[in-house]
């Protein structure tokens, strides 16, 4: 019998989440080869609860850089899921021979995400203005 997954549908239809999903669908439509790198839902085992989504912004670029992203449903925050997502994404990147650098961008106000990346070796390398997200700090770690 297939495992039942408990979904929090309202979180996945917020304006931000809809933007993410539409952007990734368009990305996949233009380059089906990037499928294994894009955002996916994250399910906690053994309960089968959907706790958020995570993935990369695409496959490694020509310099071997991948950028990751993750989001945890508010009711599941502060339970270690963001750190688990980050760990899984970094492991996935390290396992790919083409990847030389992992990047993450975080709003300077997002203290939870800034705390989550600590201990992973990320170093702040700059900042950028993102049309959708505003000011972001750029962090990278070599693999």
CSV table of N, CA and C in Angstrom, one decimal:
chain,number,residue,atom,x,y,z
A,1,UNK,N,0.8,-1.2,0.0
A,1,UNK,CA,0.0,0.0,0.0
A,1,UNK,C,0.9,1.2,0.0
A,2,UNK,N,0.6,2.2,-0.9
A,2,UNK,CA,1.4,3.4,-0.9
A,2,UNK,C,1.3,4.2,0.4
A,3,UNK,N,2.4,4.9,0.7
A,3,UNK,CA,2.4,5.7,1.9
A,3,UNK,C,1.6,7.0,1.7
A,4,UNK,N,0.8,7.3,2.7
A,4,UNK,CA,0.0,8.5,2.7
A,4,UNK,C,0.9,9.7,3.1
A,5,UNK,N,0.8,10.8,2.3
A,5,UNK,CA,1.6,12.0,2.6
A,5,UNK,C,0.6,13.0,3.1
A,6,UNK,N,0.9,13.6,4.2
A,6,UNK,CA,0.1,14.7,4.8
A,6,UNK,C,0.6,16.0,4.3
A,7,UNK,N,-0.2,16.8,3.6
A,7,UNK,CA,0.2,18.0,2.9
A,7,UNK,C,-0.5,19.2,3.6
A,8,UNK,N,0.3,20.3,3.6
A,8,UNK,CA,-0.2,21.6,4.1
A,8,UNK,C,-0.5,22.4,2.9
A,9,UNK,N,-1.7,22.3,2.3
A,9,UNK,CA,-1.9,22.9,1.0
A,9,UNK,C,-1.8,24.5,1.0
A,10,UNK,N,-2.2,25.1,2.1
A,10,UNK,CA,-2.2,26.6,2.0
A,10,UNK,C,-0.8,27.1,1.9
A,11,UNK,N,0.2,26.5,2.4
A,11,UNK,CA,1.6,27.0,2.3
A,11,UNK,C,2.1,26.9,0.9
A,12,UNK,N,1.6,26.0,0.1
A,12,UNK,CA,2.0,25.8,-1.3
A,12,UNK,C,1.3,26.6,-2.3
A,13,UNK,N,0.3,27.4,-1.8
A,13,UNK,CA,-0.4,28.3,-2.7
A,13,UNK,C,-0.3,29.7,-2.3
A,14,UNK,N,0.7,30.1,-1.4
A,14,UNK,CA,1.0,31.5,-1.1
A,14,UNK,C,1.5,32.1,-2.4
A,15,UNK,N,1.5,33.4,-2.4
A,15,UNK,CA,2.1,34.1,-3.6
A,15,UNK,C,3.5,33.7,-3.8
A,16,UNK,N,4.3,33.6,-2.8
A,16,UNK,CA,5.7,33.3,-2.9
A,16,UNK,C,5.9,31.8,-3.4
A,17,UNK,N,5.2,30.9,-2.9
A,17,UNK,CA,5.3,29.5,-3.3
A,17,UNK,C,4.8,29.4,-4.8
A,18,UNK,N,3.7,30.0,-5.1
A,18,UNK,CA,3.2,29.9,-6.5
A,18,UNK,C,4.2,30.5,-7.5
A,19,UNK,N,4.9,31.6,-7.1
A,19,UNK,CA,6.0,32.1,-7.9
A,19,UNK,C,7.1,31.1,-8.1
A,20,UNK,N,7.5,30.5,-7.0
A,20,UNK,CA,8.6,29.5,-7.1
A,20,UNK,C,8.2,28.3,-8.0
A,21,UNK,N,7.0,27.8,-7.8
A,21,UNK,CA,6.6,26.6,-8.6
A,21,UNK,C,6.4,27.0,-10.1
A,22,UNK,N,5.9,28.2,-10.4
A,22,UNK,CA,5.7,28.6,-11.8
A,22,UNK,C,7.1,28.8,-12.4
A,23,UNK,N,8.0,29.4,-11.7
A,23,UNK,CA,9.4,29.7,-12.2
A,23,UNK,C,10.0,28.3,-12.6
A,24,UNK,N,9.9,27.4,-11.7
A,24,UNK,CA,10.6,26.1,-11.9
A,24,UNK,C,9.9,25.3,-13.0
A,25,UNK,N,8.6,25.4,-13.2
A,25,UNK,CA,7.9,24.8,-14.3
A,25,UNK,C,8.4,25.3,-15.6
A,26,UNK,N,8.5,26.7,-15.7
A,26,UNK,CA,9.0,27.3,-16.9
A,26,UNK,C,10.4,26.9,-17.2
A,27,UNK,N,11.2,26.8,-16.1
A,27,UNK,CA,12.6,26.4,-16.3
A,27,UNK,C,12.7,24.9,-16.8
A,28,UNK,N,11.9,24.1,-16.3
A,28,UNK,CA,11.8,22.7,-16.7
A,28,UNK,C,11.3,22.6,-18.1
A,29,UNK,N,10.4,23.4,-18.5
A,29,UNK,CA,9.8,23.3,-19.9
A,29,UNK,C,10.9,23.7,-20.9
A,30,UNK,N,11.8,24.7,-20.5
A,30,UNK,CA,12.8,25.2,-21.4
A,30,UNK,C,14.0,24.3,-21.4
A,31,UNK,N,14.3,23.5,-20.3
A,31,UNK,CA,15.4,22.6,-20.2
A,31,UNK,C,15.1,21.4,-19.4
A,32,UNK,N,14.5,20.4,-20.0
A,32,UNK,CA,14.1,19.2,-19.3
A,32,UNK,C,15.2,18.5,-18.6
A,33,UNK,N,16.5,18.7,-19.0
A,33,UNK,CA,17.6,18.1,-18.4
A,33,UNK,C,17.9,18.6,-17.0
A,34,UNK,N,17.3,19.6,-16.6
A,34,UNK,CA,17.6,20.2,-15.2
A,34,UNK,C,16.7,19.6,-14.2
A,35,UNK,N,15.8,18.6,-14.6
A,35,UNK,CA,14.8,18.1,-13.6
A,35,UNK,C,15.4,17.6,-12.3
A,36,UNK,N,16.5,16.9,-12.3
A,36,UNK,CA,17.0,16.4,-11.1
A,36,UNK,C,17.6,17.4,-10.1
A,37,UNK,N,17.7,18.7,-10.6
A,37,UNK,CA,18.3,19.7,-9.8
A,37,UNK,C,17.2,20.7,-9.2
A,38,UNK,N,16.0,20.6,-9.6
A,38,UNK,CA,15.0,21.6,-9.2
A,38,UNK,C,14.3,21.3,-7.9
A,39,UNK,N,13.6,22.3,-7.5
A,39,UNK,CA,12.8,22.3,-6.2
A,39,UNK,C,11.9,21.1,-6.2
A,40,UNK,N,11.8,20.5,-5.0
A,40,UNK,CA,10.9,19.4,-4.8
A,40,UNK,C,10.3,19.5,-3.4
A,41,UNK,N,9.2,18.9,-3.1
A,41,UNK,CA,8.6,18.9,-1.8
A,41,UNK,C,9.5,18.0,-0.9
A,42,UNK,N,9.5,18.3,0.4
A,42,UNK,CA,10.3,17.6,1.4
A,42,UNK,C,9.3,16.9,2.3
A,43,UNK,N,9.4,15.6,2.5
A,43,UNK,CA,8.6,14.8,3.3
A,43,UNK,C,9.4,14.2,4.5
A,44,UNK,N,8.9,14.4,5.7
A,44,UNK,CA,9.5,13.9,6.9
A,44,UNK,C,9.1,12.4,7.1
A,45,UNK,N,10.0,11.6,7.3
A,45,UNK,CA,9.8,10.2,7.6
A,45,UNK,C,9.9,9.9,9.1
A,46,UNK,N,9.2,9.0,9.6
A,46,UNK,CA,8.2,8.1,9.0
A,46,UNK,C,6.8,8.6,8.9
A,47,UNK,N,6.5,9.7,9.4
A,47,UNK,CA,5.1,10.2,9.5
A,47,UNK,C,4.6,10.5,8.1
A,48,UNK,N,5.4,10.9,7.2
A,48,UNK,CA,4.9,11.3,5.8
A,48,UNK,C,4.4,12.7,5.7
A,49,UNK,N,4.7,13.5,6.7
A,49,UNK,CA,4.3,14.9,6.6
A,49,UNK,C,5.1,15.7,5.7
A,50,UNK,N,4.5,16.5,4.8
A,50,UNK,CA,5.2,17.4,4.0
A,50,UNK,C,5.6,18.6,4.8
A,51,UNK,N,6.9,18.9,5.0
A,51,UNK,CA,7.5,19.9,5.9
A,51,UNK,C,8.0,21.1,5.1
A,52,UNK,N,8.1,21.1,3.8
A,52,UNK,CA,8.6,22.2,3.0
A,52,UNK,C,9.0,21.8,1.6
A,53,UNK,N,9.8,22.7,1.1
A,53,UNK,CA,10.4,22.3,-0.3
A,53,UNK,C,11.8,22.8,-0.3
A,54,UNK,N,12.6,22.1,-1.2
A,54,UNK,CA,14.0,22.4,-1.2
A,54,UNK,C,14.5,21.9,-2.6
A,55,UNK,N,15.7,22.5,-3.0
A,55,UNK,CA,16.3,22.1,-4.2
A,55,UNK,C,17.3,23.1,-4.7
A,56,UNK,N,17.7,23.0,-5.9
A,56,UNK,CA,18.7,23.9,-6.5
A,56,UNK,C,18.0,24.8,-7.5
A,57,UNK,N,18.7,25.9,-7.8
A,57,UNK,CA,18.1,26.8,-8.8
A,57,UNK,C,18.4,26.3,-10.2
A,58,UNK,N,19.0,25.2,-10.3
A,58,UNK,CA,19.3,24.6,-11.6
A,58,UNK,C,20.6,23.8,-11.5
A,59,UNK,N,21.0,23.1,-12.6
A,59,UNK,CA,22.2,22.3,-12.6
A,59,UNK,C,23.4,23.2,-12.5
A,60,UNK,N,24.6,22.6,-12.3
A,60,UNK,CA,25.8,23.4,-12.2
A,60,UNK,C,26.0,24.3,-13.4
A,61,UNK,N,26.5,25.5,-13.2
A,61,UNK,CA,26.8,26.4,-14.3
A,61,UNK,C,28.1,26.0,-14.8
A,62,UNK,N,28.6,26.8,-15.8
A,62,UNK,CA,29.9,26.5,-16.5
A,62,UNK,C,31.1,26.6,-15.5
A,63,UNK,N,30.9,27.3,-14.4
A,63,UNK,CA,32.0,27.4,-13.4
A,63,UNK,C,31.9,26.3,-12.3
A,64,UNK,N,30.8,25.5,-12.4
A,64,UNK,CA,30.6,24.4,-11.4
A,64,UNK,C,29.9,24.9,-10.2
A,65,UNK,N,29.2,26.0,-10.3
A,65,UNK,CA,28.4,26.5,-9.1
A,65,UNK,C,27.0,26.1,-9.2
A,66,UNK,N,26.4,25.7,-8.0
A,66,UNK,CA,25.0,25.5,-7.9
A,66,UNK,C,24.5,26.3,-6.7
A,67,UNK,N,23.3,26.9,-6.9
A,67,UNK,CA,22.7,27.6,-5.8
A,67,UNK,C,21.5,26.8,-5.3
A,68,UNK,N,21.5,26.7,-3.9
A,68,UNK,CA,20.4,26.0,-3.3
A,68,UNK,C,19.4,26.9,-2.7
A,69,UNK,N,18.2,26.3,-2.4
A,69,UNK,CA,17.2,27.0,-1.7
A,69,UNK,C,16.3,26.0,-0.9
A,70,UNK,N,15.7,26.5,0.1
A,70,UNK,CA,14.9,25.7,1.0
A,70,UNK,C,13.9,26.5,1.7
A,71,UNK,N,12.7,26.0,2.0
A,71,UNK,CA,11.7,26.6,2.8
A,71,UNK,C,11.0,25.6,3.6
A,72,UNK,N,10.8,26.0,4.9
A,72,UNK,CA,10.1,25.1,5.8
A,72,UNK,C,8.7,25.7,6.2
A,73,UNK,N,7.7,24.9,6.1
A,73,UNK,CA,6.3,25.3,6.5
A,73,UNK,C,6.4,25.8,7.9
A,74,UNK,N,5.8,27.0,8.2
A,74,UNK,CA,5.9,27.5,9.5
A,74,UNK,C,5.6,26.6,10.7
A,75,UNK,N,4.6,25.8,10.6
A,75,UNK,CA,4.3,24.9,11.7
A,75,UNK,C,5.4,23.8,12.0
A,76,UNK,N,6.3,23.6,11.0
A,76,UNK,CA,7.3,22.6,11.2
A,76,UNK,C,8.7,23.3,11.4
A,77,UNK,N,8.7,24.6,11.6
A,77,UNK,CA,10.0,25.3,11.8
A,77,UNK,C,10.5,25.0,13.3
A,78,UNK,N,11.8,25.2,13.4
A,78,UNK,CA,12.6,25.0,14.7
A,78,UNK,C,12.5,23.5,15.1
A,79,UNK,N,12.5,22.6,14.2
A,79,UNK,CA,12.5,21.2,14.5
A,79,UNK,C,13.7,20.5,13.8
A,80,UNK,N,14.5,21.2,13.1
A,80,UNK,CA,15.7,20.7,12.5
A,80,UNK,C,15.5,20.3,11.0
A,81,UNK,N,14.4,20.6,10.4
A,81,UNK,CA,14.1,20.3,9.0
A,81,UNK,C,15.0,21.1,8.1
A,82,UNK,N,15.1,22.4,8.4
A,82,UNK,CA,16.0,23.2,7.5
A,82,UNK,C,17.4,22.7,7.4
A,83,UNK,N,17.9,22.4,8.6
A,83,UNK,CA,19.3,21.9,8.6
A,83,UNK,C,19.4,20.5,7.9
A,84,UNK,N,18.4,19.7,8.0
A,84,UNK,CA,18.3,18.4,7.3
A,84,UNK,C,18.3,18.6,5.8
A,85,UNK,N,17.5,19.6,5.4
A,85,UNK,CA,17.4,19.9,4.0
A,85,UNK,C,18.7,20.4,3.4
A,86,UNK,N,19.3,21.3,4.2
A,86,UNK,CA,20.6,21.9,3.8
A,86,UNK,C,21.7,20.8,3.7
A,87,UNK,N,21.7,19.9,4.7
A,87,UNK,CA,22.6,18.8,4.7
A,87,UNK,C,22.4,17.9,3.4
A,88,UNK,N,21.2,17.6,3.1
A,88,UNK,CA,20.9,16.7,2.0
A,88,UNK,C,21.3,17.4,0.7
A,89,UNK,N,21.0,18.7,0.6
A,89,UNK,CA,21.4,19.4,-0.7
A,89,UNK,C,22.9,19.5,-0.8
A,90,UNK,N,23.6,19.8,0.3
A,90,UNK,CA,25.1,19.9,0.2
A,90,UNK,C,25.7,18.5,-0.2
A,91,UNK,N,25.1,17.5,0.4
A,91,UNK,CA,25.6,16.1,0.0
A,91,UNK,C,25.4,15.8,-1.5
A,92,UNK,N,24.2,16.2,-2.0
A,92,UNK,CA,23.9,16.0,-3.4
A,92,UNK,C,24.9,16.7,-4.3
A,93,UNK,N,25.2,18.0,-3.9
A,93,UNK,CA,26.1,18.8,-4.6
A,93,UNK,C,27.5,18.2,-4.6
A,94,UNK,N,28.0,17.7,-3.5
A,94,UNK,CA,29.3,17.1,-3.3
A,94,UNK,C,29.4,15.8,-4.1
A,95,UNK,N,28.3,15.1,-4.3
A,95,UNK,CA,28.4,13.8,-5.0
A,95,UNK,C,28.5,14.0,-6.5
A,96,UNK,N,28.2,15.2,-7.0
A,96,UNK,CA,28.3,15.5,-8.4
A,96,UNK,C,29.6,16.1,-8.8
A,97,UNK,N,30.4,15.4,-9.6
A,97,UNK,CA,31.7,15.8,-10.0
A,97,UNK,C,31.8,17.2,-10.6
A,98,UNK,N,30.8,17.6,-11.3
A,98,UNK,CA,30.8,18.9,-12.0
A,98,UNK,C,30.7,20.1,-11.0
A,99,UNK,N,30.3,19.8,-9.8
A,99,UNK,CA,30.1,20.9,-8.8
A,99,UNK,C,31.4,21.3,-8.1
A,100,UNK,N,31.7,22.5,-8.1
A,100,UNK,CA,32.9,23.0,-7.4
A,100,UNK,C,32.5,24.0,-6.3
A,101,UNK,N,31.4,24.6,-6.4
A,101,UNK,CA,30.9,25.6,-5.4
A,101,UNK,C,29.4,25.5,-5.1
A,102,UNK,N,29.1,25.6,-3.9
A,102,UNK,CA,27.7,25.7,-3.5
A,102,UNK,C,27.4,27.1,-3.0
A,103,UNK,N,26.3,27.6,-3.5
A,103,UNK,CA,25.9,29.0,-3.1
A,103,UNK,C,24.6,29.0,-2.4
A,104,UNK,N,24.4,29.9,-1.5
A,104,UNK,CA,23.1,30.2,-0.9
A,104,UNK,C,23.0,31.7,-0.7
A,105,UNK,N,21.8,32.2,-1.0
A,105,UNK,CA,21.6,33.7,-0.8
A,105,UNK,C,20.5,33.8,0.2
A,106,UNK,N,20.7,34.7,1.2
A,106,UNK,CA,19.8,34.9,2.3
A,106,UNK,C,19.6,36.4,2.6
A,107,UNK,N,18.3,36.7,2.9
A,107,UNK,CA,18.0,38.1,3.3
A,107,UNK,C,18.8,38.4,4.6
A,108,UNK,N,19.4,39.6,4.8
A,108,UNK,CA,20.1,39.9,6.0
A,108,UNK,C,19.2,39.8,7.2
A,109,UNK,N,17.9,39.9,7.0
A,109,UNK,CA,16.9,39.9,8.2
A,109,UNK,C,16.5,38.5,8.5
A,110,UNK,N,16.9,37.5,7.7
A,110,UNK,CA,16.5,36.1,8.0
A,110,UNK,C,17.5,35.4,8.9
A,111,UNK,N,17.3,35.7,10.2
A,111,UNK,CA,18.3,35.2,11.2
A,111,UNK,C,18.2,33.7,11.3
A,112,UNK,N,17.0,33.1,11.1
A,112,UNK,CA,16.9,31.7,11.2
A,112,UNK,C,17.8,31.0,10.1
A,113,UNK,N,17.7,31.5,8.8
A,113,UNK,CA,18.5,30.9,7.8
A,113,UNK,C,20.0,31.1,8.0
A,114,UNK,N,20.3,32.3,8.4
A,114,UNK,CA,21.7,32.6,8.7
A,114,UNK,C,22.2,31.7,9.8
A,115,UNK,N,21.5,31.4,10.8
A,115,UNK,CA,21.9,30.4,11.8
A,115,UNK,C,22.0,29.0,11.2
A,116,UNK,N,21.0,28.7,10.3
A,116,UNK,CA,21.0,27.3,9.7
A,116,UNK,C,22.3,27.0,9.0
A,117,UNK,N,22.8,28.0,8.2
A,117,UNK,CA,24.0,27.7,7.4
A,117,UNK,C,25.3,27.7,8.2
A,118,UNK,N,25.2,28.2,9.5
A,118,UNK,CA,26.5,28.2,10.3
A,118,UNK,C,26.9,26.8,10.5
A,119,UNK,N,28.2,26.6,10.5
A,119,UNK,CA,28.7,25.2,10.7
A,119,UNK,C,28.8,24.4,9.4
A,120,UNK,N,28.4,25.0,8.3
A,120,UNK,CA,28.5,24.3,7.0
A,120,UNK,C,29.7,24.8,6.2
A,121,UNK,N,30.4,25.8,6.7
A,121,UNK,CA,31.6,26.3,6.0
A,121,UNK,C,31.3,27.4,5.0
A,122,UNK,N,30.1,27.9,5.0
A,122,UNK,CA,29.7,29.0,4.0
A,122,UNK,C,30.4,30.3,4.5
A,123,UNK,N,30.9,31.0,3.5
A,123,UNK,CA,31.6,32.3,3.7
A,123,UNK,C,30.8,33.3,2.9
A,124,UNK,N,30.6,34.5,3.5
A,124,UNK,CA,29.9,35.6,2.8
A,124,UNK,C,30.9,36.1,1.8
A,125,UNK,N,30.4,36.2,0.5
A,125,UNK,CA,31.2,36.7,-0.6
A,125,UNK,C,30.7,37.9,-1.3
A,126,UNK,N,29.6,38.4,-0.8
A,126,UNK,CA,29.0,39.6,-1.4
A,126,UNK,C,27.5,39.7,-1.1
A,127,UNK,N,26.9,40.6,-1.9
A,127,UNK,CA,25.5,40.8,-1.8
A,127,UNK,C,24.9,41.1,-3.1
A,128,UNK,N,23.6,41.0,-3.3
A,128,UNK,CA,22.9,41.2,-4.5
A,128,UNK,C,21.5,41.7,-4.2
A,129,UNK,N,21.0,42.4,-5.3
A,129,UNK,CA,19.6,42.8,-5.2
A,129,UNK,C,18.8,41.9,-6.1
A,130,UNK,N,17.9,41.2,-5.5
A,130,UNK,CA,17.0,40.2,-6.2
A,130,UNK,C,15.6,40.9,-6.4
A,131,UNK,N,15.2,41.0,-7.6
A,131,UNK,CA,13.9,41.6,-7.9
A,131,UNK,C,12.7,41.0,-7.0
A,132,UNK,N,12.7,39.7,-6.9
A,132,UNK,CA,11.7,39.0,-6.1
A,132,UNK,C,11.9,39.1,-4.6
A,133,UNK,N,13.1,39.0,-4.2
A,133,UNK,CA,13.4,38.9,-2.7
A,133,UNK,C,14.1,40.1,-2.1
A,134,UNK,N,14.5,41.1,-2.9
A,134,UNK,CA,15.2,42.3,-2.3
A,134,UNK,C,16.6,42.0,-2.0
A,135,UNK,N,17.2,42.7,-1.0
A,135,UNK,CA,18.6,42.5,-0.7
A,135,UNK,C,18.9,41.1,-0.2
A,136,UNK,N,19.9,40.5,-0.7
A,136,UNK,CA,20.4,39.2,-0.3
A,136,UNK,C,21.9,39.2,-0.1
A,137,UNK,N,22.3,38.5,1.0
A,137,UNK,CA,23.7,38.2,1.2
A,137,UNK,C,24.1,36.9,0.5
A,138,UNK,N,25.2,36.9,-0.2
A,138,UNK,CA,25.7,35.7,-0.9
A,138,UNK,C,26.7,35.0,-0.1
A,139,UNK,N,26.5,33.7,0.1
A,139,UNK,CA,27.4,32.8,0.8
A,139,UNK,C,27.8,31.7,-0.1
A,140,UNK,N,29.0,31.2,-0.1
A,140,UNK,CA,29.5,30.1,-0.9
A,140,UNK,C,30.4,29.2,0.0
A,141,UNK,N,30.5,28.0,-0.4
A,141,UNK,CA,31.4,27.0,0.2
A,141,UNK,C,31.9,26.2,-1.0
A,142,UNK,N,33.3,25.9,-1.0
A,142,UNK,CA,33.8,25.0,-2.1
A,142,UNK,C,33.5,23.6,-1.7
A,143,UNK,N,33.4,22.7,-2.7
A,143,UNK,CA,33.2,21.3,-2.4
A,143,UNK,C,34.4,20.5,-2.8
